[in-house]
Amino acid sequence: MDYKLYRFAFRGAVHFGRQNLDEGEYTCCADTVFSALCQEALRVGGDVLQSLYGAAKEGKLLLSDAFPYMGGTYFVPKPIKHIDFGERAGDSTVKKAFKKLKYIPADMLDIYLQGGYDIMAAPDLRALGDFEMKTVASIRGEEETRPYRVGTFYYHPGNGLYLIAGYEGEEIRELLEKLLRSLSFSGLGGKRASGFGRFVLSCDGIPAELKKRLEGTGTGYMTLSAALPTDGELEEAMEGAEYLLDKRSGFISSESYAEEQMRKRDLYVFRAGSCFRTGFRGDVYDVSDGGGRHPVYRYAKPMLMEV
């Protein structure tokens, strides 16, 4: 499998939601990216959506979550894995800092896994950008205007998100890049009708440390995407695993699915950064409620790298 890294330099605000509209994140999961790509594929028409779905379903296209970069520094999730940090682990200040840590520079991953990471000298991700609260007006039919608040994030110049894609064959790469270019004008995340989430797309080389681990095989793996093993894989994947779970939910954004907006079925997935002794393939799950006009896909395939 070949890999490419794509950078998203956002032109303005983004909204990556949590549970409430007035909350927000500065990263987004692979399933959010995949759902957005599916919507772009529907706009293109023809068999593009089926080609995208088939490539992902068969494991010929893999997507990471969208992680932050600052300048030339790429960040990866902190491995959810027991690391021996020696005497420093007893310092309450250091202990709290490690507990709050979410991401580490990709070129420091070796040092982190060996227990030598200096948390007090770590890059401050608060320099990534700023959270802001926007008030937006909702107008429905003859009803009065109803203001509501949306949590947004603005990336500082030179910062943004990046995505790693694994693919088998140039045809799949070309399809992905075509849809990513289209998505850059439509926007990624929520409130796209308000202009949120639009970005400038560029391609960069994958850091050597990441590429080595993506191609490596060993005694342990970390997923770079929110993922869920199939029923037949779950028992083996759980053996010795160290992980956190996330509930993935939300509304179906397709206008052709039903007459009114419907919710997707909840799906509990392993968070990016979860570590496993054995690999698994995962799946692209149908999370429709069964009452709509077409399937609704939730991407939950792992992009595994050696740790």
XYZ file of C-alpha atoms in Angstrom:
307
model
C 0.000 0.000 0.000
C 1.179 3.513 -0.857
C 0.633 6.542 1.391
C 0.190 10.265 0.854
C -0.238 13.161 3.261
C -2.723 15.956 2.512
C -2.712 19.310 4.283
C -5.869 21.356 4.883
C -5.123 25.090 5.304
C -8.508 26.479 6.324
C -9.615 29.820 4.929
C -11.813 30.732 7.884
C -13.749 29.174 10.724
C -14.468 25.456 11.134
C -17.058 23.687 13.245
C -16.241 20.156 14.353
C -18.944 19.336 16.852
C -19.096 17.502 20.123
C -22.473 16.841 21.714
C -23.741 20.423 21.544
C -23.683 22.964 18.728
C -22.005 25.576 20.927
C -19.055 23.264 21.563
C -16.278 22.447 19.154
C -13.046 20.604 18.406
C -9.962 21.474 16.375
C -9.609 17.988 14.829
C -12.057 15.617 13.164
C -12.384 11.869 12.768
C -11.889 9.830 9.622
C -15.613 9.046 9.507
C -16.381 12.770 9.215
C -13.951 13.066 6.299
C -15.352 9.952 4.626
C -18.956 11.126 4.992
C -18.001 14.452 3.404
C -16.282 12.617 0.541
C -19.433 10.525 0.025
C -21.488 13.704 -0.302
C -19.045 15.054 -2.876
C -19.262 11.736 -4.742
C -23.057 12.034 -4.837
C -22.735 15.486 -6.395
C -20.393 14.138 -9.058
C -22.864 11.355 -9.837
C -22.394 8.206 -11.870
C -20.678 5.326 -10.101
C -18.288 7.577 -8.128
C -19.934 6.913 -4.775
C -19.916 3.154 -5.328
C -16.240 3.302 -6.359
C -15.357 5.245 -3.203
C -17.384 2.957 -0.955
C -16.023 -0.193 -2.601
C -12.390 0.930 -2.243
C -12.905 1.702 1.440
C -14.945 -1.440 2.147
C -12.284 -3.660 0.583
C -9.453 -1.935 2.451
C -7.918 -0.509 -0.727
C -8.418 3.015 0.624
C -7.545 3.888 4.207
C -7.968 7.255 5.916
C -6.483 8.574 9.122
C -8.281 11.036 11.364
C -7.465 14.656 10.546
C -4.707 15.678 12.974
C -3.127 19.087 13.638
C 0.014 20.487 12.118
C 1.823 23.663 13.118
C 4.213 24.935 10.484
C 6.301 21.934 9.532
C 5.466 19.900 12.656
C 2.919 17.103 12.342
C 1.207 15.764 15.450
C -0.091 12.256 16.146
C -2.306 11.042 18.997
C -0.664 10.184 22.266
C -0.518 6.364 22.321
C -3.011 4.943 24.792
C -0.330 2.684 26.123
C 1.522 2.255 29.418
C 4.908 3.976 29.173
C 7.522 3.954 31.934
C 8.628 7.555 32.458
C 10.778 6.703 35.473
C 11.083 9.036 38.441
C 9.453 11.924 36.564
C 6.114 10.123 36.690
C 5.985 10.802 40.451
C 6.074 14.587 40.006
C 2.485 15.825 40.308
C 3.034 18.658 37.816
C 4.486 16.282 35.237
C 1.754 13.729 35.931
C -0.993 16.284 35.294
C 0.721 17.455 32.104
C 0.885 13.906 30.738
C -2.779 13.363 31.641
C -3.802 16.440 29.624
C -1.545 15.574 26.690
C -3.494 14.652 23.538
C -0.958 14.908 20.709
C 2.793 14.609 20.313
C 5.064 15.584 17.393
C 5.444 12.669 14.985
C 9.238 13.012 15.045
C 9.206 12.576 18.846
C 7.240 9.326 18.844
C 10.319 7.115 19.317
C 11.454 9.190 22.292
C 7.959 9.102 23.801
C 7.686 5.323 23.542
C 11.125 4.969 25.170
C 9.992 7.093 28.132
C 12.255 10.049 27.350
C 9.667 12.618 26.261
C 10.097 15.980 28.020
C 6.498 16.993 28.607
C 7.495 20.364 30.080
C 9.238 21.317 26.823
C 6.477 19.983 24.556
C 4.962 22.256 21.884
C 1.948 24.175 23.164
C -1.032 23.318 20.987
C -2.817 26.418 22.233
C -0.753 28.155 19.534
C -2.681 26.139 16.898
C -5.541 28.654 16.840
C -8.452 30.117 18.770
C -11.917 28.987 19.746
C -14.674 31.527 19.192
C -18.415 31.589 19.708
C -20.506 32.809 16.775
C -24.134 33.845 16.909
C -26.067 32.659 13.853
C -29.642 33.494 12.889
C -32.087 30.732 12.004
C -35.025 31.618 9.746
C -37.661 28.981 9.047
C -40.667 29.797 6.903
C -42.758 32.527 8.478
C -41.306 32.070 11.944
C -39.327 34.796 13.647
C -35.549 34.844 13.432
C -34.043 32.654 16.143
C -30.412 33.308 17.059
C -28.260 30.448 18.304
C -24.594 30.006 19.093
C -22.050 27.882 17.237
C -18.642 26.906 18.583
C -15.981 27.594 15.965
C -12.216 27.319 15.640
C -9.807 29.534 13.688
C -6.346 28.187 12.854
C -3.450 30.589 13.032
C -1.550 31.187 9.747
C 0.686 28.236 8.881
C -1.412 25.811 10.940
C -4.239 23.434 10.062
C -5.093 19.760 9.764
C -3.539 16.929 7.794
C -4.847 13.609 6.587
C -2.890 10.467 5.712
C -4.389 8.300 2.989
C -3.335 4.766 2.131
C -4.304 3.497 -1.311
C -3.783 0.608 -3.700
C -3.471 1.815 -7.267
C -3.327 5.190 -8.986
C -7.003 5.059 -9.916
C -7.999 5.152 -6.254
C -5.531 7.962 -5.510
C -6.887 10.026 -8.404
C -10.472 9.465 -7.228
C -9.579 10.540 -3.681
C -7.762 13.664 -4.824
C -10.606 14.631 -7.143
C -13.068 14.431 -4.245
C -10.717 16.232 -1.831
C -10.340 19.109 -4.298
C -14.111 19.336 -4.595
C -14.463 19.155 -0.813
C -12.012 22.039 -0.362
C -14.615 24.352 -1.937
C -17.652 22.786 -0.202
C -16.076 22.691 3.243
C -15.375 20.100 5.922
C -17.343 19.820 9.152
C -20.588 21.484 10.177
C -22.362 24.694 9.112
C -20.886 24.564 5.610
C -23.833 26.549 4.237
C -22.484 29.435 6.317
C -19.086 29.119 4.636
C -17.367 27.143 7.380
C -14.702 24.527 6.723
C -13.346 25.621 3.338
C -9.650 25.015 2.839
C -6.671 25.105 0.521
C -5.527 21.560 -0.283
C -1.872 20.631 -0.675
C 0.187 17.456 -0.614
C 3.346 16.916 1.426
C 5.767 14.090 2.067
C 5.007 11.754 4.948
C 7.531 12.176 7.803
C 10.056 9.327 7.748
C 9.126 8.234 11.271
C 5.458 7.833 10.312
C 6.129 6.084 7.029
C 8.445 3.575 8.698
C 5.813 2.714 11.270
C 2.951 2.561 8.761
C 4.897 -0.010 6.751
C 6.183 -1.885 9.806
C 4.936 -5.090 11.345
C 5.687 -5.970 14.924
C 4.198 -6.908 18.262
C 1.903 -3.924 18.660
C -0.097 -1.360 16.684
C -1.745 2.013 17.217
C -4.699 3.113 15.137
C -4.548 6.537 13.505
C -8.283 6.509 12.894
C -11.383 5.897 14.953
C -12.143 2.248 14.204
C -14.290 -0.729 15.116
C -13.457 -4.408 14.485
C -16.092 -6.607 12.923
C -17.908 -9.067 15.178
C -15.554 -11.832 14.068
C -12.453 -9.732 14.854
C -13.518 -8.183 18.141
C -12.503 -10.903 20.594
C -8.953 -11.211 19.249
C -8.533 -7.433 18.928
C -9.519 -6.948 22.569
C -6.782 -9.237 23.900
C -4.226 -7.016 25.602
C -5.662 -3.869 24.002
C -5.299 -0.453 25.661
C -7.979 1.895 24.386
C -10.618 4.572 24.835
C -14.081 4.441 23.305
C -15.997 7.223 21.582
C -19.682 7.323 20.728
C -20.133 8.452 17.123
C -23.573 9.814 16.343
C -25.182 12.746 14.558
C -27.764 13.614 11.940
C -28.013 12.305 8.385
C -27.132 15.237 6.134
C -28.484 13.727 2.913
C -31.562 15.579 1.625
C -32.664 12.530 -0.348
C -32.683 10.126 2.617
C -36.043 11.127 4.125
C -38.585 13.939 4.193
C -37.265 15.176 7.551
C -33.842 15.118 9.128
C -33.060 11.812 10.825
C -30.367 10.700 13.232
C -27.716 8.116 12.465
C -27.530 5.024 14.637
C -24.959 5.420 17.381
C -21.726 3.504 16.917
C -19.086 3.017 19.611
C -15.569 2.983 18.193
C -11.988 2.801 19.438
C -10.487 6.272 19.559
C -7.408 7.083 17.470
C -4.373 6.362 19.650
C -5.820 3.073 20.928
C -3.219 0.301 20.912
C -3.588 -3.371 20.025
C -1.438 -6.489 19.995
C -3.003 -7.737 16.774
C -4.285 -5.906 13.736
C -7.837 -5.948 12.395
C -9.617 -4.750 9.252
C -12.720 -3.060 10.645
C -15.517 -2.105 8.287
C -17.653 0.605 6.730
C -20.931 0.252 8.627
C -24.455 1.161 7.567
C -25.786 3.398 10.356
C -29.124 4.294 8.770
C -32.252 3.651 10.820
C -33.721 1.425 8.126
C -36.488 3.854 7.233
C -34.720 5.920 4.612
C -34.159 5.697 0.888
C -30.483 4.657 0.888
C -27.704 3.387 3.176
C -25.777 5.800 5.398
C -22.129 4.876 5.797
C -19.962 5.221 8.895
C -16.257 4.669 8.185
C -14.602 2.622 10.936
C -11.506 1.095 9.298
C -8.224 1.343 11.218
C -5.044 2.870 9.821
C -2.560 0.908 11.888
C 1.032 1.791 12.588
C 3.646 -0.098 14.558
C 4.339 1.072 18.131
